[in-house]
Tab-separated table of C-alpha atoms and ligand atoms in Angstrom:
chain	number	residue	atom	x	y	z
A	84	UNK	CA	54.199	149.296	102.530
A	85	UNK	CA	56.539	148.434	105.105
A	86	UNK	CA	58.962	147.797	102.389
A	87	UNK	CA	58.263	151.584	100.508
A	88	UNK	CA	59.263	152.934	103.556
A	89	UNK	CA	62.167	150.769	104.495
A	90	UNK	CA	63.614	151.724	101.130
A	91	UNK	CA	63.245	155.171	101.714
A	92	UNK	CA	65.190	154.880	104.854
A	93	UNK	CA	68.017	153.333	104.258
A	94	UNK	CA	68.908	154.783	101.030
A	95	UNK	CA	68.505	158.265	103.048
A	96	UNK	CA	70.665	157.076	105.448
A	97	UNK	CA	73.179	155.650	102.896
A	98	UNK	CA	73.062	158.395	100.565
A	99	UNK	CA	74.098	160.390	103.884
A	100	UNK	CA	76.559	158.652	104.664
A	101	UNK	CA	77.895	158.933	101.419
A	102	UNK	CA	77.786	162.848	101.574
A	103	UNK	CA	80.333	162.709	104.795
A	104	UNK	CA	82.726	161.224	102.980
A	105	UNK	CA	86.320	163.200	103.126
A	106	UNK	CA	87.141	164.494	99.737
A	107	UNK	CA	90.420	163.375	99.761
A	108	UNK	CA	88.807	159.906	99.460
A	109	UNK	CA	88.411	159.970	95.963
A	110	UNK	CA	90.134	159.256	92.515
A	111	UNK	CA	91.976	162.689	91.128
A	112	UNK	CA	90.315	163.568	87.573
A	113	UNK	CA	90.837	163.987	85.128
A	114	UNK	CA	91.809	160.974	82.485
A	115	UNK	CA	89.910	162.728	79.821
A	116	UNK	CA	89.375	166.617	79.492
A	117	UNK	CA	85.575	166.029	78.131
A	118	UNK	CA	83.309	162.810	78.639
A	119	UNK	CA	81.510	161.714	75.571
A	120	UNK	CA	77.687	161.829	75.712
A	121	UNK	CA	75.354	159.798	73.391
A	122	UNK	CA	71.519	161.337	73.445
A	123	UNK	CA	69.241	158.384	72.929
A	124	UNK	CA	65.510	159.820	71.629
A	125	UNK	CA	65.776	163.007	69.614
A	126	UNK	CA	62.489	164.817	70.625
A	127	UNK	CA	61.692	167.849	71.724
A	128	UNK	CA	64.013	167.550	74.769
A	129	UNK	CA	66.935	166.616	72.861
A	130	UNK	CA	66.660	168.918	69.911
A	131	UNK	CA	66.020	172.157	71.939
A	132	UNK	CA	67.462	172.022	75.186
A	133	UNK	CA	70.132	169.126	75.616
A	134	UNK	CA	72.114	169.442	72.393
A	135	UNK	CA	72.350	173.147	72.813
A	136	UNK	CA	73.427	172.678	76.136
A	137	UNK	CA	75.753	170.442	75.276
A	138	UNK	CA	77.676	172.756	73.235
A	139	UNK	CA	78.183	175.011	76.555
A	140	UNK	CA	79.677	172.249	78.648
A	141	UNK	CA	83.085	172.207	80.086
A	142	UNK	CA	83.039	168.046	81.211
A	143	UNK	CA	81.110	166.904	78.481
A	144	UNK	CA	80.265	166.711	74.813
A	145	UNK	CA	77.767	165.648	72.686
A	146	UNK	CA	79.695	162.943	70.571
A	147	UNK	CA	76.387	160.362	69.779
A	148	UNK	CA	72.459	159.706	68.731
A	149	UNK	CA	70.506	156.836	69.316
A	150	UNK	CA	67.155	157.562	66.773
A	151	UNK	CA	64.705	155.209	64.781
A	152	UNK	CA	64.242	158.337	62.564
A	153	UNK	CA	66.679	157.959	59.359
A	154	UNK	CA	65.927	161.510	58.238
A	155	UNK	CA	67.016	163.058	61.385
A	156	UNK	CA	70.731	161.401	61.062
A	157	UNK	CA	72.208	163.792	58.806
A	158	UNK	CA	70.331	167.089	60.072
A	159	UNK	CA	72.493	165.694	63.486
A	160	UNK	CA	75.459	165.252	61.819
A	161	UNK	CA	75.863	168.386	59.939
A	162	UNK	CA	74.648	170.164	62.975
A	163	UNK	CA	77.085	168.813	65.364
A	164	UNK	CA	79.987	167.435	63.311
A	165	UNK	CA	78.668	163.911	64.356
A	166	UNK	CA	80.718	161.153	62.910
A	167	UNK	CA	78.875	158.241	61.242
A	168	UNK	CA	80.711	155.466	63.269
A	169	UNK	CA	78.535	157.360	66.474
A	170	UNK	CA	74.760	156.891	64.716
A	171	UNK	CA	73.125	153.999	66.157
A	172	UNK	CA	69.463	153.206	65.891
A	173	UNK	CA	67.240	151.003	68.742
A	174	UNK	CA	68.279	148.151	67.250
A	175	UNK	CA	72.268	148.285	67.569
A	176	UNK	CA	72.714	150.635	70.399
A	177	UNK	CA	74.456	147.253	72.274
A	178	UNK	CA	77.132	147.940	69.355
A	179	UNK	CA	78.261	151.288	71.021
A	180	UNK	CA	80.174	149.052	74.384
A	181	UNK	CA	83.027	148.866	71.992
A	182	UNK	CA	82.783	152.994	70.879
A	183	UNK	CA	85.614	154.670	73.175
A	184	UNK	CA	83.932	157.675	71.885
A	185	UNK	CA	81.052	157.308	74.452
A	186	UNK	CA	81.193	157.743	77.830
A	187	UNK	CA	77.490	158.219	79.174
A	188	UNK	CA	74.053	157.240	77.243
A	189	UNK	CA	71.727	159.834	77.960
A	190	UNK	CA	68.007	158.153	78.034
A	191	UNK	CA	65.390	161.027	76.584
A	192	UNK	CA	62.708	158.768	75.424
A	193	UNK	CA	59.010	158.564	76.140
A	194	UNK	CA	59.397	157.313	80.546
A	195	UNK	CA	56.904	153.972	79.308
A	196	UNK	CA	60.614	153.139	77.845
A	197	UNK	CA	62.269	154.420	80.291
A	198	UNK	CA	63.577	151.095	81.841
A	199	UNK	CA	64.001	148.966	78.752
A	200	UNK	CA	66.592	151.205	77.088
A	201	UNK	CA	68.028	152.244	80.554
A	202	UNK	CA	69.044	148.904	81.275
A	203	UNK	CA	70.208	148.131	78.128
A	204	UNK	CA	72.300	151.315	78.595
A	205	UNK	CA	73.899	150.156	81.651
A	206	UNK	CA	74.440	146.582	79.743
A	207	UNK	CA	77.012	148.076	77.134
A	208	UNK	CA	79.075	149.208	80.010
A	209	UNK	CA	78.716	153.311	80.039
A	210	UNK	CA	77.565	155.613	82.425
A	211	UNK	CA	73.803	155.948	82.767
A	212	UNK	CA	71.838	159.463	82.376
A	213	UNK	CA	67.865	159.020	82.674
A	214	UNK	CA	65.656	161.641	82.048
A	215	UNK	CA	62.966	161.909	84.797
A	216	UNK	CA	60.272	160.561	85.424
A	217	UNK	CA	62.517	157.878	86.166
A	218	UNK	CA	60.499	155.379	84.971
A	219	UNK	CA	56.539	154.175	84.988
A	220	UNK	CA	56.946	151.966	88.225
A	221	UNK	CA	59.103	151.494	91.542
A	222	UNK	CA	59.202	147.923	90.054
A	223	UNK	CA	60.983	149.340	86.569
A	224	UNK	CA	63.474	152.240	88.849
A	225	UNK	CA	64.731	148.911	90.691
A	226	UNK	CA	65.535	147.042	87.586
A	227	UNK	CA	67.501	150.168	86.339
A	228	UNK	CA	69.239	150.549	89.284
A	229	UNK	CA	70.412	146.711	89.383
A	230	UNK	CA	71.456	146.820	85.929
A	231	UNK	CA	73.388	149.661	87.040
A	232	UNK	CA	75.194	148.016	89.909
A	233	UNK	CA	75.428	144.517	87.848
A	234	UNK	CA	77.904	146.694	85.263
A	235	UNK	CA	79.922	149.085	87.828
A	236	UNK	CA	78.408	152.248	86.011
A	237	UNK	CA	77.056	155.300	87.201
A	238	UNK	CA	73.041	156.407	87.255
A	239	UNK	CA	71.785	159.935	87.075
A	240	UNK	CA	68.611	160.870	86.875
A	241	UNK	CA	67.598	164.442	84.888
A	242	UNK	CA	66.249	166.482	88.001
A	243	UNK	CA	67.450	169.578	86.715
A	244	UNK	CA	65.945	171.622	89.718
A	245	UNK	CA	68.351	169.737	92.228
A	246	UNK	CA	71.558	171.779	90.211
A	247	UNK	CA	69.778	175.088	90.077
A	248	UNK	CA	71.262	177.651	92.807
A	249	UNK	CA	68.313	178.909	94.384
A	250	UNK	CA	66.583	175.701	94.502
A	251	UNK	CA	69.707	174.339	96.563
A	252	UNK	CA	69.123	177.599	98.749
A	253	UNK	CA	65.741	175.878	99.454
A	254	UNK	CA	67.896	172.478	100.259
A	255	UNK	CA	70.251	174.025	102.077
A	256	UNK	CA	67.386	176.009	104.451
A	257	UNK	CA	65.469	172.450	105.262
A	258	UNK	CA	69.258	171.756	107.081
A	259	UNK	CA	69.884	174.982	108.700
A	260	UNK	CA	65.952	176.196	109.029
A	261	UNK	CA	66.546	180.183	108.945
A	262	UNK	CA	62.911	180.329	109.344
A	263	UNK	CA	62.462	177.797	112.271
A	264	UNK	CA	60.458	174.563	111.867
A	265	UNK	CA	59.023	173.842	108.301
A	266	UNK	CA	54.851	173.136	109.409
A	267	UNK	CA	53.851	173.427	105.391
A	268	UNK	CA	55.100	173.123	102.230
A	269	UNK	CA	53.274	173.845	98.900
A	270	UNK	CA	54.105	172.403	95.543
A	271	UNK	CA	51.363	172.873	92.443
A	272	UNK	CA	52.447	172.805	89.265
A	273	UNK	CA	49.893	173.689	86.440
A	274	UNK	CA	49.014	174.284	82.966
A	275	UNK	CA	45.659	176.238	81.267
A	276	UNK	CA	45.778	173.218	78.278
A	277	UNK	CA	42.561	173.329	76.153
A	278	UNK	CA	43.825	170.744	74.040
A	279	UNK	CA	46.798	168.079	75.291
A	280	UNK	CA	46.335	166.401	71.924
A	281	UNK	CA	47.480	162.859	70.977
A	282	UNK	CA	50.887	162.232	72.492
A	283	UNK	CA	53.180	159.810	74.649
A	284	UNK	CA	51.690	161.412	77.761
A	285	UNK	CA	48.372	161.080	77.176
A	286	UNK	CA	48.840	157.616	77.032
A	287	UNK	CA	48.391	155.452	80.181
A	288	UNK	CA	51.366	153.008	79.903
A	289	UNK	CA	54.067	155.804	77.889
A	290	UNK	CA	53.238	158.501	79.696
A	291	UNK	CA	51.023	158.205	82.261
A	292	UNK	CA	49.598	162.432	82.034
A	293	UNK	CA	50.629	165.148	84.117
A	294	UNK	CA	50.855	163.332	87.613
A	295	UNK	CA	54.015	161.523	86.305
A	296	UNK	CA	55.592	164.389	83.805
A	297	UNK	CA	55.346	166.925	86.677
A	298	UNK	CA	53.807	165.264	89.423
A	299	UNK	CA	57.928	164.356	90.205
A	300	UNK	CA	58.811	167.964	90.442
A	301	UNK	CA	55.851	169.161	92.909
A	302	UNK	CA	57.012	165.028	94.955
A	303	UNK	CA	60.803	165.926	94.611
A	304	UNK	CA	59.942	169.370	95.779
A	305	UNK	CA	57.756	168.327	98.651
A	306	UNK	CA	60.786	166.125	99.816
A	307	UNK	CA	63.981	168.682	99.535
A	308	UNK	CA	62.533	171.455	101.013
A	309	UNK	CA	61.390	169.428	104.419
A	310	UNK	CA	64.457	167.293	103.773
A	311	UNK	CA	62.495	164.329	105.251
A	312	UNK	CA	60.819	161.692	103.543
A	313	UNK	CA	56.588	161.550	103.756
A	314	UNK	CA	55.312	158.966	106.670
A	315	UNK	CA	51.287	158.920	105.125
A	316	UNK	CA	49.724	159.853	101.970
A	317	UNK	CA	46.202	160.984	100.463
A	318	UNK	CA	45.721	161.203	96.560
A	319	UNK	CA	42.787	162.123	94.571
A	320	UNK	CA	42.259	162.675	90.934
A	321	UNK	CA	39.546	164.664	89.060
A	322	UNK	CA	38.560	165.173	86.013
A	323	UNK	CA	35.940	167.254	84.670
A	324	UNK	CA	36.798	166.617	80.691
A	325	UNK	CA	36.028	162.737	80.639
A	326	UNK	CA	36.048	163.201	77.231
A	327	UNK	CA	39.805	164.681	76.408
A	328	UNK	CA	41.290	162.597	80.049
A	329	UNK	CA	40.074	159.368	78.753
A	330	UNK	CA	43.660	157.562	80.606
A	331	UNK	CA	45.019	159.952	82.648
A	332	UNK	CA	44.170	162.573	85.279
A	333	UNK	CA	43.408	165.737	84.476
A	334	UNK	CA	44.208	167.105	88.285
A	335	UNK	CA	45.964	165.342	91.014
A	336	UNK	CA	45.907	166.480	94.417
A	337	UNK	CA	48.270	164.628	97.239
A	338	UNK	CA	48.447	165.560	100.754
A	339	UNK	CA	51.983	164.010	102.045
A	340	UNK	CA	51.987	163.759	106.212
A	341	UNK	CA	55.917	164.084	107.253
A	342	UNK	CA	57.287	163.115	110.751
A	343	UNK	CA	56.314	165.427	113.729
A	344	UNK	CA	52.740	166.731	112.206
A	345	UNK	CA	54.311	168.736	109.142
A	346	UNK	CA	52.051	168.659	105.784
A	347	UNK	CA	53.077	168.738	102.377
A	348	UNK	CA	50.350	169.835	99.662
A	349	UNK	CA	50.889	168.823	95.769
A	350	UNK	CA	48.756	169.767	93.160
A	351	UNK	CA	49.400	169.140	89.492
A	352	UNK	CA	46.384	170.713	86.681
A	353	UNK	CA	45.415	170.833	82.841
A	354	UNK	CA	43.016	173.321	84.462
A	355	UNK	CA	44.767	176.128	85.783
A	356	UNK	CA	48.668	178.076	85.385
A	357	UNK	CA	50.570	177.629	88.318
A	358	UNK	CA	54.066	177.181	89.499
A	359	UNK	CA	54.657	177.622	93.158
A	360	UNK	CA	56.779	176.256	96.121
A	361	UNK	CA	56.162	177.722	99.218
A	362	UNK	CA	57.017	176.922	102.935
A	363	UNK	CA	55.292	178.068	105.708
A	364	UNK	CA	57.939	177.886	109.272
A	365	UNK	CA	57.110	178.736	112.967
A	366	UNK	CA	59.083	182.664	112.223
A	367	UNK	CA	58.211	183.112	108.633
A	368	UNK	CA	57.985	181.902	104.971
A	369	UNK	CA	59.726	181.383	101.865
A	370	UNK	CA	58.811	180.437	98.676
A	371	UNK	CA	59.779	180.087	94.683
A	372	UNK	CA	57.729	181.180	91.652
A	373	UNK	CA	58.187	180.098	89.459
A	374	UNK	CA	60.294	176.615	90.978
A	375	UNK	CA	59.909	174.819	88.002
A	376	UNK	CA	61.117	176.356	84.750
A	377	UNK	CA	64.104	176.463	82.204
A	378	UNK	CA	65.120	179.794	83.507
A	379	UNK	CA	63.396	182.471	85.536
A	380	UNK	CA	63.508	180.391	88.810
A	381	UNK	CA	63.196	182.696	91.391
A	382	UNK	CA	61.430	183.775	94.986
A	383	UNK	CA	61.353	185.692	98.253
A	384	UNK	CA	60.473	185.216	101.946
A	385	UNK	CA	59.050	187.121	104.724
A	386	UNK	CA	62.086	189.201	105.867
A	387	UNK	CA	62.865	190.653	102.316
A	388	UNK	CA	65.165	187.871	101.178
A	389	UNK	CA	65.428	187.730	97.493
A	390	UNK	CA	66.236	184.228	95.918
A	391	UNK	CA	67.373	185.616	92.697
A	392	UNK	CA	70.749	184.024	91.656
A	393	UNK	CA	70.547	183.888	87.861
A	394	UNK	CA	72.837	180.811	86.041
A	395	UNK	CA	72.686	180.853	82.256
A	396	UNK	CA	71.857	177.203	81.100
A	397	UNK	CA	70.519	174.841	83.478
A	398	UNK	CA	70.963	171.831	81.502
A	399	UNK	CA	74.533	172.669	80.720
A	400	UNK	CA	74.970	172.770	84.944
A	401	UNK	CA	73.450	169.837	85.625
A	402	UNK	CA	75.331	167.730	82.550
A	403	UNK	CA	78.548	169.286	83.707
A	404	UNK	CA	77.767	168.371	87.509
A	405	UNK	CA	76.867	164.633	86.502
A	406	UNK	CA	80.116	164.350	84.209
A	407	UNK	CA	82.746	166.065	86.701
A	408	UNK	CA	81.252	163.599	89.329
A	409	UNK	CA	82.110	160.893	87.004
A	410	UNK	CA	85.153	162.083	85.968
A	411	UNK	CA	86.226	162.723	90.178
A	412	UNK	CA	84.447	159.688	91.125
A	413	UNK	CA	82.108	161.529	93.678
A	414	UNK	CA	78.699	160.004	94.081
A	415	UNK	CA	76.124	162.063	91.683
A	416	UNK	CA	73.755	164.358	93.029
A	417	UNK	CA	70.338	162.907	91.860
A	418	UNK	CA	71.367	159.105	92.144
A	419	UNK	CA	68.421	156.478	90.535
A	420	UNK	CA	67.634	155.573	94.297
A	421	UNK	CA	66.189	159.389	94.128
A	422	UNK	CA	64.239	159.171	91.511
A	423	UNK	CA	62.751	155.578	92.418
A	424	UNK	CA	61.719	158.040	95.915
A	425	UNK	CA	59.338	159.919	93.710
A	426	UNK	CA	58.085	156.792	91.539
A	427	UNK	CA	57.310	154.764	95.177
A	428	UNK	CA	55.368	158.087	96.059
A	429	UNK	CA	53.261	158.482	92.797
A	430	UNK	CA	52.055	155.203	93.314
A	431	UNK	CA	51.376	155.699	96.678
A	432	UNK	CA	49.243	158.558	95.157
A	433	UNK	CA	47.626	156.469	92.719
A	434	UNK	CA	46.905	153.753	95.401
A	435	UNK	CA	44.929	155.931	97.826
A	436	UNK	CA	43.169	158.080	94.372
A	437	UNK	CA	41.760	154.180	93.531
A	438	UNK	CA	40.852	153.189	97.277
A	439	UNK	CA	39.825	156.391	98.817
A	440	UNK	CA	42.029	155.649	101.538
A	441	UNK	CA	45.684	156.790	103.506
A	442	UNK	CA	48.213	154.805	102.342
A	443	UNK	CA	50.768	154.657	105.272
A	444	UNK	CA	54.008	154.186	104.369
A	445	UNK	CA	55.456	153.077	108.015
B	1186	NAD	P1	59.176	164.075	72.603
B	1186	NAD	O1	57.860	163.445	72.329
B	1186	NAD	O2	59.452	165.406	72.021
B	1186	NAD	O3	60.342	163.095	72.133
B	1186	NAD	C1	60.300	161.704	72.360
B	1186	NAD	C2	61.281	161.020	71.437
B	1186	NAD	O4	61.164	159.609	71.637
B	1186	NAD	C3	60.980	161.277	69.947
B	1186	NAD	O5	62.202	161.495	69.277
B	1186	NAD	C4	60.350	159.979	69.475
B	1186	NAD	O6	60.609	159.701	68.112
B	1186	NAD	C5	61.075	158.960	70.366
B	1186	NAD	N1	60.343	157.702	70.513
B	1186	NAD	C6	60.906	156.484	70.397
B	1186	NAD	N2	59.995	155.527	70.566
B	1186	NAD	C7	58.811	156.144	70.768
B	1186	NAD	C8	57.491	155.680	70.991
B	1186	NAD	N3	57.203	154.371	71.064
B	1186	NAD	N4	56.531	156.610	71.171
B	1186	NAD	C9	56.798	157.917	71.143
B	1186	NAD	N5	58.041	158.417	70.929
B	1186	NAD	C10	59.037	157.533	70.745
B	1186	NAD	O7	59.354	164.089	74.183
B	1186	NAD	P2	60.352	165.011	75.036
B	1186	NAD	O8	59.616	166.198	75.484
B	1186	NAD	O9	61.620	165.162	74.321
B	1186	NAD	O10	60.534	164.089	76.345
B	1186	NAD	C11	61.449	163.011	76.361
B	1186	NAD	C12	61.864	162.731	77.814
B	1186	NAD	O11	62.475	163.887	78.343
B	1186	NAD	C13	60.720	162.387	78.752
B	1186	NAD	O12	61.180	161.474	79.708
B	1186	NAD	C14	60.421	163.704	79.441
B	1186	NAD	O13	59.830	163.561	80.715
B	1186	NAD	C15	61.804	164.276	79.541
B	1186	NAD	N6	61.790	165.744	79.633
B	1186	NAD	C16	62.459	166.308	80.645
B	1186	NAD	C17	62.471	167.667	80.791
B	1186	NAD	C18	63.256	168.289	81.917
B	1186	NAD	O14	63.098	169.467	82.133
B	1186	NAD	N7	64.088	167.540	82.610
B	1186	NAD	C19	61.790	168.473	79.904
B	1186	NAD	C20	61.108	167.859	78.835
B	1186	NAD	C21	61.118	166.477	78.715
């Protein structure tokens, strides 16, 4: 425990740190005008919202696939003018360390695999994007983040929220608190699903059910908008369909306690539609609804102030973000030691849900 916390810390502190450094500190870009992306999983994800994206970039193109799905390789190809010296399956994705084609390997995969093809990402020498949750256990986020360090690349992890412009309002105000102290912060994200069906996240070890698909927004959330890491926590799960939640929760509820008395209240639900982050301060409140969406993000607070800035493709801003801070040398905005945050606080969760207990976490 001492160790969770400890972790927390200094990678606060460090990440800090990093923030104040001058600009003039770093490399001038750019060697190349666009950074070559590889998309490893073709699901969902992939298909709909990253490739798409990727054709809106200005830092970055889609120039690779990773897939154990033959009949998907030429739908790619034709699609995206994908060469076949850039197809690699599971199986000979080392191969691409000698493609100068590829810049960054883009993990979309199931988060149980999370770690295994992260690492050997990082092992073929490119830059390292990992889609969130980071991975199934602090244990796993470590090992990605060595691997990482071990081959002098780069790890981002997918929080697209962090790149979205009124979300950083809500960064920027737990800094400059417009609103006075933060006492309460709200994050619940949930779904009305009659029937989740048979998939990845259903399943204990691949997915590991709502807590852990977004669980990580309504943690993350909890976390930028005091802009203080959790000292305590309570979890509890219930589940009143036995039957369909044979592996994972249906509901999660986690009450974080921050430094100086403040409480943060997270919610996720198969039971119920809803999408809100909202702080309560000493001279007001302000909150976001929905704060966790493609598009539509968007909110108000108790003097009138609209939170309504409106960017066209947040996957395109966060890809571009990642690649330009590549390309500049900058530290990236969602680093893996932010993502392993979130994992060390889900299991936190899951730790008090099995004992009944407060886990402390100083
Ligand atoms: P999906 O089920 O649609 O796609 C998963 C892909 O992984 C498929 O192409 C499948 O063939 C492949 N795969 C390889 N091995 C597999 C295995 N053993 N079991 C199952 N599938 C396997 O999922 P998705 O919605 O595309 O999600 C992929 C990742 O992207 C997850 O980490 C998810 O959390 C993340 N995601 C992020 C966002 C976001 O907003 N940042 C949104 C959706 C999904």
């Amino acid at each position: 425990m001492q160790k969770r916390r400890t972790f927390i810390k200094q990678t606060g502190i460090l990440l800090a740190g990093i923030g104040l450094w001058p600009h003039y500190a770093f490399k001038k870009r750019p060697l190349k005008e666009k950074l070559g992306v590889c998309l490893v999983g073709l699901g969902n994800y992939s298909t709909n919202l990253l490739a798409p994206a990727l054709q809106l970039t200005q830092y970055c193109e889609l120039r690779g696939i990773v897939t154990g799905t033959p009949s998907k390789i030429p739908i790619w190809q034709k699609r995206y003018g994908i060469p076949d010296k850039n197809v690699y399956n599971y199986q000979n994705m080392d191969r691409m360390a000698d493609n100068p084609d590829i810049d960054i390997i883009y993990i979309v995969l199931p988060t149980g695999l999370h770690a295994l093809y992260a690492i050997k990402a990082a092992n073929t020498g490119k830059h390292v994007w990992c889609e969130k949750p980071m991975a199934k256990s602090a244990k796993e986020c470590q090992a990605i983040i060595d691997a990482c360090i071990q081959n002098n690349v780069t790890l981002s992890i997918g929080y697209r929220m962090q790149h979205e412009p009124n979300t950083k309002k809500i960064i920027e105000w737990s800094k400059t608190l417009p609103y006075g102290k933060i006492k309460k912060v709200k994050a619940h994200v949930g779904f009305k699903i009659t029937n989740p069906g048979n998939t990845w996240r259903m399943d204990k070890e691949l997915g590991g059910g709502l807590l852990y698909d977004v669980g990580v927004y309504c943690i993350n959330a909890l976390r930028y908008t005091f802009g203080e890491e959790p000292i305590a926590v309570m979890g509890k799960h219930e589940n009143t369909r036995p039957e369909v939640y044979k592996e994972v929760p249906e509901t999660s509820i986690f009450e974080f306690d921050f430094p100086n008395g403040s409480i943060g209240d997270g919610k996720t639900t198969a039971t119920q539609s809803v999408n809100l982050l909202h702080a309560d301060c000493e001279k007001g409140w302000y909150e976001l609804e929905p704060f966790q969406a493609y598009n539509g993000v968007q909110g108000r607070s108790s003097d009138g102030t609209l939170l309504n800035t409106y960017i066209e493709n947040q996957q395109a801003r966060q890809m571009d973000d990642d690649a330009l801070a590549i390309m500049e040398n900058r530290p990236m905005m969602v680093p893996g030691e932010e993502g392993m945050k979130d994992i060390v606080l889900l299991e936190a969760i899951n730790e008090s849900a099995e004992t009944g207990k407060k886990v402390m976490l100083s």
